[in-house]
CSV table of C-alpha atoms in Angstrom, one decimal:
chain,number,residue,atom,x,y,z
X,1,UNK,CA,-22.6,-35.6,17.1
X,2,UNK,CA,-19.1,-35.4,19.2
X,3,UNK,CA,-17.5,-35.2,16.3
X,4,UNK,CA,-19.3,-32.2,14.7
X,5,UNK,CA,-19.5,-30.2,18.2
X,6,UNK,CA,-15.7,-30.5,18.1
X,7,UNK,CA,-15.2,-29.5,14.8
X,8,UNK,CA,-17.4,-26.1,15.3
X,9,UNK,CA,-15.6,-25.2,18.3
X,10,UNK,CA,-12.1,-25.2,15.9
X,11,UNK,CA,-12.3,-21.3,15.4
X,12,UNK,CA,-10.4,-19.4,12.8
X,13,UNK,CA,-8.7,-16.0,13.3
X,14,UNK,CA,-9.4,-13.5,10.8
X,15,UNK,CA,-9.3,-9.2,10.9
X,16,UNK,CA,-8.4,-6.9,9.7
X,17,UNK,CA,-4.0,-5.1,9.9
X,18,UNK,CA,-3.5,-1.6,9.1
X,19,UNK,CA,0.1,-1.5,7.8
X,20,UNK,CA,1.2,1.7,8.3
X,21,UNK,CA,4.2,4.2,9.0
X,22,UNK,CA,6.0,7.6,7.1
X,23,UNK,CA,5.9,7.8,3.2
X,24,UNK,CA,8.7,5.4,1.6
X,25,UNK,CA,8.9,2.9,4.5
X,26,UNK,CA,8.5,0.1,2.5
X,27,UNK,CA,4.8,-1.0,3.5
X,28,UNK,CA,3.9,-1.9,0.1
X,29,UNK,CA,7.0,-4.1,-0.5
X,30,UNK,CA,6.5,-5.5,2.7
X,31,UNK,CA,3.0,-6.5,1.6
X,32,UNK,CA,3.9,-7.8,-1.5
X,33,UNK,CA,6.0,-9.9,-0.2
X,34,UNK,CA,4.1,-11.3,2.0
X,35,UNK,CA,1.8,-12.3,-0.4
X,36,UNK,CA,4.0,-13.7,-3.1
X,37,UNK,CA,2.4,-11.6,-6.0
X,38,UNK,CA,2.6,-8.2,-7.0
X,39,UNK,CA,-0.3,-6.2,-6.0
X,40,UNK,CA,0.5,-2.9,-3.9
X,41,UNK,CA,2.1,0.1,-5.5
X,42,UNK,CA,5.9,0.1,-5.5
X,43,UNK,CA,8.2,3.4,-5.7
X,44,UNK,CA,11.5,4.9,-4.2
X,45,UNK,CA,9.8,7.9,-4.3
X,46,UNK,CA,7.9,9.0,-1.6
X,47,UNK,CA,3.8,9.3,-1.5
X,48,UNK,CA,3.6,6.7,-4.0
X,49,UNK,CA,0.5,4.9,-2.5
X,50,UNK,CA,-2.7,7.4,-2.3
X,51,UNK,CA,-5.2,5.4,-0.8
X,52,UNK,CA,-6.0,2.0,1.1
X,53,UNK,CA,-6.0,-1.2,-0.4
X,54,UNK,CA,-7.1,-4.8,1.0
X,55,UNK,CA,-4.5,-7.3,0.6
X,56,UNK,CA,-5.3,-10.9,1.9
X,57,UNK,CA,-3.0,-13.4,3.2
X,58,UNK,CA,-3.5,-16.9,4.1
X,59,UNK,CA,-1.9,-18.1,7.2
X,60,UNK,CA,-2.5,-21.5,8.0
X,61,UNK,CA,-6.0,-21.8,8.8
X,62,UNK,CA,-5.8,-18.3,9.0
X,63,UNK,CA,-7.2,-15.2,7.2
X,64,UNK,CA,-4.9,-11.6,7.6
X,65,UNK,CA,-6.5,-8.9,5.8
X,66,UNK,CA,-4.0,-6.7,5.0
X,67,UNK,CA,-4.5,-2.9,5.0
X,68,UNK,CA,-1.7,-1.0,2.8
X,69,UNK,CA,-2.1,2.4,3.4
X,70,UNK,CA,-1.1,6.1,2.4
X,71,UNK,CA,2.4,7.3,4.4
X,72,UNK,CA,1.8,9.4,7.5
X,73,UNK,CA,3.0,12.8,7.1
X,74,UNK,CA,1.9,16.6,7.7
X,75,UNK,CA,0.8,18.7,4.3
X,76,UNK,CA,-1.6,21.6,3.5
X,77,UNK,CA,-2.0,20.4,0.0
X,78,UNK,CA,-5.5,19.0,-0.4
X,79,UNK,CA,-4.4,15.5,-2.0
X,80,UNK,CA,-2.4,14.6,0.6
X,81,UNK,CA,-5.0,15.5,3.2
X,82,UNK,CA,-6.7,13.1,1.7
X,83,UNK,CA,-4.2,10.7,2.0
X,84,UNK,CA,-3.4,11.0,5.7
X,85,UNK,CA,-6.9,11.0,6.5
X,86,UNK,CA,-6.6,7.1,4.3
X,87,UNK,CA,-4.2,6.5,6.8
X,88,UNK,CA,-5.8,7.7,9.6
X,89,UNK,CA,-9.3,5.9,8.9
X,90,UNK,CA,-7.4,3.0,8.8
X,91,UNK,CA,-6.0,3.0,11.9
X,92,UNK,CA,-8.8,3.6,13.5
X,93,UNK,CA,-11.0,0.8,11.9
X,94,UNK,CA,-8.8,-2.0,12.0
X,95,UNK,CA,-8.3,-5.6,14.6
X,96,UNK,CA,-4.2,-4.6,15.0
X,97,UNK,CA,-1.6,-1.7,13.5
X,98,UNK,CA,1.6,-3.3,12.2
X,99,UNK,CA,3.6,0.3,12.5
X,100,UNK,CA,7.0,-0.6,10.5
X,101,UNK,CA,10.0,1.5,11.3
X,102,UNK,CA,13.2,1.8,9.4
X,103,UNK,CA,16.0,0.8,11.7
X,104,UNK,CA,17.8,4.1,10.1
X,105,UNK,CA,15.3,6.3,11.3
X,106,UNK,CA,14.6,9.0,14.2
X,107,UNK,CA,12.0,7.7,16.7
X,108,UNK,CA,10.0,11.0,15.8
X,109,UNK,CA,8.1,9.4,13.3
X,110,UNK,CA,6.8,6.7,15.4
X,111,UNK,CA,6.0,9.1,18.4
X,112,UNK,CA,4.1,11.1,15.7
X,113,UNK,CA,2.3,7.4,15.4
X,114,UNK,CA,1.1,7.5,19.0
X,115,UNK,CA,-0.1,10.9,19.4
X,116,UNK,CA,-2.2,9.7,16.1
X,117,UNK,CA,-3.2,6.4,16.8
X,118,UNK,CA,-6.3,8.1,19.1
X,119,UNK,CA,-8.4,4.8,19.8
X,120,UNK,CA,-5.0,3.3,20.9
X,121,UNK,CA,-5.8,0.1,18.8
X,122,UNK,CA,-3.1,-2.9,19.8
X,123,UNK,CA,0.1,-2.7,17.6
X,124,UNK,CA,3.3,-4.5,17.0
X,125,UNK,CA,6.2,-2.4,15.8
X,126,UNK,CA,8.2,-3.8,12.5
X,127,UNK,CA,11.6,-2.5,12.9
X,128,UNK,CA,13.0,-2.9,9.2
X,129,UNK,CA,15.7,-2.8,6.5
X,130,UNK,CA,18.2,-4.3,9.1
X,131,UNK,CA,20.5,-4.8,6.9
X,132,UNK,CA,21.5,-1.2,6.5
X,133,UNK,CA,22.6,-1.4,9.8
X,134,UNK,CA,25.4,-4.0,11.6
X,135,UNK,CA,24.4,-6.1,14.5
X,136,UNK,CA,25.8,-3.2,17.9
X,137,UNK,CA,23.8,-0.4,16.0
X,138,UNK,CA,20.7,-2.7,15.8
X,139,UNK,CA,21.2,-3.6,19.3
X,140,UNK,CA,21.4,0.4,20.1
X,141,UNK,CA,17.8,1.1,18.6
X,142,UNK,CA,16.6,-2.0,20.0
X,143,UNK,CA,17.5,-0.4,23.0
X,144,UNK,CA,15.8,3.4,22.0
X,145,UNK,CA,12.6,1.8,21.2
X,146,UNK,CA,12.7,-0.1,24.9
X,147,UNK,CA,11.4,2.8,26.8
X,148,UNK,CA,7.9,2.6,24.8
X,149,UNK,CA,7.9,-1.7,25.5
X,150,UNK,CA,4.2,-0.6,27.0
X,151,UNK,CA,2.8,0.7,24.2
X,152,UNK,CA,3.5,-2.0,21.8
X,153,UNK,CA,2.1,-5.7,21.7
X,154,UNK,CA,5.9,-7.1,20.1
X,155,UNK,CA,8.6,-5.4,18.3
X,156,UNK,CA,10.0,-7.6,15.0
X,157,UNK,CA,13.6,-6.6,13.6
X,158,UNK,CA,13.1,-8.1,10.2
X,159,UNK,CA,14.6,-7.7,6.3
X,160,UNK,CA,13.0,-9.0,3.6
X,161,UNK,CA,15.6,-9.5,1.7
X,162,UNK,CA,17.7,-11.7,4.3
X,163,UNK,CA,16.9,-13.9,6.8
X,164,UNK,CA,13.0,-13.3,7.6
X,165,UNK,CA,11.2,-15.8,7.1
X,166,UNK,CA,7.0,-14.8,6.5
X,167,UNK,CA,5.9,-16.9,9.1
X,168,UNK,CA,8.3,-14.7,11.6
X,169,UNK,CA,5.8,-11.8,11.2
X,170,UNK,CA,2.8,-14.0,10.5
X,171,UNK,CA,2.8,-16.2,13.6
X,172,UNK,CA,3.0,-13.1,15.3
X,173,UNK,CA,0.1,-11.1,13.9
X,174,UNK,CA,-2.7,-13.7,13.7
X,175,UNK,CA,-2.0,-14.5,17.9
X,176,UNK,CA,-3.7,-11.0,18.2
X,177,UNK,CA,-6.6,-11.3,15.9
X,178,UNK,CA,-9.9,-12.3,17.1
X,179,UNK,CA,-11.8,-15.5,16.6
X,180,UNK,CA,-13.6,-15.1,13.4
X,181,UNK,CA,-15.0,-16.6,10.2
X,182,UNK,CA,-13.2,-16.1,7.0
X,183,UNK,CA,-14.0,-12.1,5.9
X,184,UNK,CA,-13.3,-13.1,2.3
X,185,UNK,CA,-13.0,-15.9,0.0
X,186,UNK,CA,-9.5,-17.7,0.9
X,187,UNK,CA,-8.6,-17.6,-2.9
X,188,UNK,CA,-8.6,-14.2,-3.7
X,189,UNK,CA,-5.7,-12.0,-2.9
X,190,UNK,CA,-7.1,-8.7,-3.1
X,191,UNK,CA,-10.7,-6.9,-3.0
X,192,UNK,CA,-9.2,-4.0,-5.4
X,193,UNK,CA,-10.9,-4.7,-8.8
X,194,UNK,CA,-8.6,-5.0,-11.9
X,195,UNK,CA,-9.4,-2.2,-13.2
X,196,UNK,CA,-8.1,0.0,-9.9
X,197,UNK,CA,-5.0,-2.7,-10.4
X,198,UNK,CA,-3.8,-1.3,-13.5
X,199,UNK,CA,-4.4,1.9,-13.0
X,200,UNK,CA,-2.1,1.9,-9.9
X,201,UNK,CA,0.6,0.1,-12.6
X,202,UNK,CA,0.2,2.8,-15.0
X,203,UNK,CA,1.2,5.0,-11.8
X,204,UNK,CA,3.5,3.4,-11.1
X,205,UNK,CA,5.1,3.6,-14.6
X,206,UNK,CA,5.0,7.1,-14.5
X,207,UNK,CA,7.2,6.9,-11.4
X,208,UNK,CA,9.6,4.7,-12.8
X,209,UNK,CA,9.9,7.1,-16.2
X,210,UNK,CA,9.5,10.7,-15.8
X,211,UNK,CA,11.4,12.9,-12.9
X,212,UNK,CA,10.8,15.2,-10.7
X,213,UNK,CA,7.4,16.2,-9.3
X,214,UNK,CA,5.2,15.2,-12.1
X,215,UNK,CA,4.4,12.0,-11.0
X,216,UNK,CA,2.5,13.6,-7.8
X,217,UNK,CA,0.5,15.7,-10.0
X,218,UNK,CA,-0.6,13.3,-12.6
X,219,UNK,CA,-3.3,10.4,-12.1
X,220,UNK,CA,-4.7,7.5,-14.5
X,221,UNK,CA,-8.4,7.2,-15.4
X,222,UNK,CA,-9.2,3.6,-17.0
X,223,UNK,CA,-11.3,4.5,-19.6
X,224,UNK,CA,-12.5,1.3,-21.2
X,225,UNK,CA,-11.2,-2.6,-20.7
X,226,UNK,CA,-12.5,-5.2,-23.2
X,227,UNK,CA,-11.2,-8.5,-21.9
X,228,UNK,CA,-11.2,-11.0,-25.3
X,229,UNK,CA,-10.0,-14.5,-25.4
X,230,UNK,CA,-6.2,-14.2,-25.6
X,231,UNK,CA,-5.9,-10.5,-25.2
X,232,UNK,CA,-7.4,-7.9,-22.9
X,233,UNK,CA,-7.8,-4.2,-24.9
X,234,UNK,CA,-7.4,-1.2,-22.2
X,235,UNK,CA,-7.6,2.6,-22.9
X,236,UNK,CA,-6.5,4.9,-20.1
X,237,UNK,CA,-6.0,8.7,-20.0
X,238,UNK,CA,-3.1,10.1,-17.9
X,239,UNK,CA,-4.4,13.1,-15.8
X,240,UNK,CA,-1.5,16.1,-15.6
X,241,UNK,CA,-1.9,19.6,-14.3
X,242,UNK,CA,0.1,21.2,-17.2
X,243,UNK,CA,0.5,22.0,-20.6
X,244,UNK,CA,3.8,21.5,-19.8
X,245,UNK,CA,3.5,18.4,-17.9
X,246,UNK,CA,1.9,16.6,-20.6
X,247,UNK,CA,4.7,17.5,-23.5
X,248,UNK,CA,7.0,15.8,-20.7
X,249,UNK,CA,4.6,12.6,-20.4
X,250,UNK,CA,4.6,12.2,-23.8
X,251,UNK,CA,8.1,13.1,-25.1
X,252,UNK,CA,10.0,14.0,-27.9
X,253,UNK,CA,8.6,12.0,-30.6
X,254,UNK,CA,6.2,9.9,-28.2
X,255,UNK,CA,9.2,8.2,-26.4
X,256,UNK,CA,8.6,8.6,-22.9
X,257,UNK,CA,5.0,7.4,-23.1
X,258,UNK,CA,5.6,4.6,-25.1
X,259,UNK,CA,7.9,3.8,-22.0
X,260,UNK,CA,5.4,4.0,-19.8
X,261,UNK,CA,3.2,2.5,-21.2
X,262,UNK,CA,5.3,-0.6,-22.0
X,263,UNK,CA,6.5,-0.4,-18.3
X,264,UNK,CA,2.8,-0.5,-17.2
X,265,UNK,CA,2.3,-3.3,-19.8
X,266,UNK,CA,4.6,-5.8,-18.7
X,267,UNK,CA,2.9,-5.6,-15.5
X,268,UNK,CA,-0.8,-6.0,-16.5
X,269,UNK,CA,0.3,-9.2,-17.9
X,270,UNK,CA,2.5,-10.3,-15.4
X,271,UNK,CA,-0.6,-10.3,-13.3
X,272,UNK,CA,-3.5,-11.3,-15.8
X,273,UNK,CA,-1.3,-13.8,-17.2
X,274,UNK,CA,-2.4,-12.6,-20.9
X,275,UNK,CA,-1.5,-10.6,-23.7
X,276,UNK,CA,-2.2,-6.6,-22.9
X,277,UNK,CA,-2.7,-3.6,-26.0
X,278,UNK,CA,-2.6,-0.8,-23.4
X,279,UNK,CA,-3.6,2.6,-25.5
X,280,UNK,CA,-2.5,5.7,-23.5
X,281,UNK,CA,-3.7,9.2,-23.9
X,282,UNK,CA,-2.6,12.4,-22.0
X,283,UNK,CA,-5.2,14.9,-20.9
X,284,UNK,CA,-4.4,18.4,-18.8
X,285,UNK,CA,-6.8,19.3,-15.7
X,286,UNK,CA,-5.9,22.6,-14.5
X,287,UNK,CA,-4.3,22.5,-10.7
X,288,UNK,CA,-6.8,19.3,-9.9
X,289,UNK,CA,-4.5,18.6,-7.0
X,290,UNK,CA,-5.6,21.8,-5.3
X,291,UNK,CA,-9.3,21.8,-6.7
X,292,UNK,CA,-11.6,19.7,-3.7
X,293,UNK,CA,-14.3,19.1,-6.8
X,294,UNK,CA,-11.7,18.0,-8.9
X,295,UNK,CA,-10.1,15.5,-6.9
X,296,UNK,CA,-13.9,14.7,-6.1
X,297,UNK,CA,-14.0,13.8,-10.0
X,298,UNK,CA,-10.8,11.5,-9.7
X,299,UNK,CA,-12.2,9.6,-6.8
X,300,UNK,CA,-10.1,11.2,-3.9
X,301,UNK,CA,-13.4,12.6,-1.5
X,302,UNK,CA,-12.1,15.0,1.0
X,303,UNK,CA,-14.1,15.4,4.1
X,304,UNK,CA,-13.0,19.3,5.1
């Protein structure tokens, strides 16, 4: 009896982290990294990720829910209105805010992130890409970010790419998450079903293969997955605002699509860890971006 009242009073941590901070910072690499699989949207280019995503991480005994989220930033444009108010939701409805800051940046961005952060949930600041910078100019903005040492729980210099180990961010997070029974099973790494997966790789693809500023105005709608023994069949429509837009989705003699869509492929399978025939169509829906019903239709509910 002992025994079992000792056992019961060995409490797990587990909440919920909003990872947040400007468009491009890196939160979805960040993420990924931490939990040694691609999941989260990548792109250089900025307002890549659209809206929040649970990613799960086992610490130990641990559970982190991870919450990757949309880039803070000020727009009229209705879509990304949508995507600060992700960001902003997030926030307010999470256990602890990891804010990352790039160690090259102005500390306007993360003053913008305490005028915003209105419930003043507990955060710890990731100061990152340190290895843009040499050891005296890291010191320096060590130094700049001092003078808000009240308003932060712990500040983390880290780079993924060098020296930081998981468990230096890990350790960190879980000691300010409350007591509390696992929130989802401990083998699954995401609550995002496959289906919102690879559309977000088709995005992504579309990134990584066509310029300028189509890749903000187009979208992917999964039309149809049929999941057979050795190969899963998926049909998905690119969404575009132009006439134009879709000649330059689809190319001169079908060549930029069929590099998207082996892009995307390679990804799908990479994560299934099965053979993909991805079938990619191109439709046009006039200024949807700017169109509160439309976006409605795409899945992106605006509350204005």
């Amino acid at each position: 009896f002992k025994l079992i009242e000792k056992a019961n009073k060995i409490m797990t941590k587990c909440g919920y982290v909003s990872v947040v901070g400007r468009p491009n910072a890196g939160k979805s690499s960040l993420l990924n990294w931490l939990v040694g699989e691609k999941i989260a949207m990548v792109s250089h280019k900025a307002n890549a990720t659209r809206r929040r995503s649970n990613i799960i991480v086992m610490h130990e005994e641990d559970q982190i829910v991870f919450v990757d989220t949309p880039g803070i930033h000020e727009t009229e444009k209705l879509l990304n209105q949508f995507m600060l108010d992700e960001a902003l939701k997030a926030m307010g409805d999470c256990d602890l805010i990891l804010f990352l800051a790039p160690v090259t940046d102005s500390l306007k961005y993360y003053e913008d992130f305490l005028e915003k952060n209105k419930k003043n949930t507990k955060h710890i600041l990731l100061l990152t890409k340190i290895d843009f910078v040499n050891n005296d100019e890291l010191m320096l903005k060590l130094k700049e970010y001092e003078k808000y040492s009240d308003k932060y729980e712990a500040m983390i210099p880290i780079s993924i790419k060098k020296a930081t180990k998981k468990s230096d961010i890990l350790d960190v997070v879980v000691k300010y998450l409350p007591e509390h029974p696992y929130l989802f099973d401990p083998e699954i790494m995401t609550t995002e079903h496959l289906r919102d997966l690879y559309k977000e790789f088709i995005r992504e693809s579309i990134f990584e293969n066509i310029s300028d500023e189509i890749p903000y105005e187009a979208d992917v709608m999964i039309n149809k997955i049929e999941e057979k023994p050795n190969v899963d069949v998926i049909r998905a429509t690119i969404i575009v605002q132009k006439d134009s837009q879709k000649g330059m989705i689809i190319g001169q003699q079908a060549t930029a699509i069929k590099r998207i869509g082996k892009a995307a492929r390679i990804k799908i399978e990479k994560l299934s860890g099965k053979k993909c025939f991805l079938e990619l169509f191109v439709s046009v829906k006039k200024n949807w971006t700017k169109n509160k019903d439309a976006l409605k239709s795409m899945g992106y509910d605006i509350d204005i």
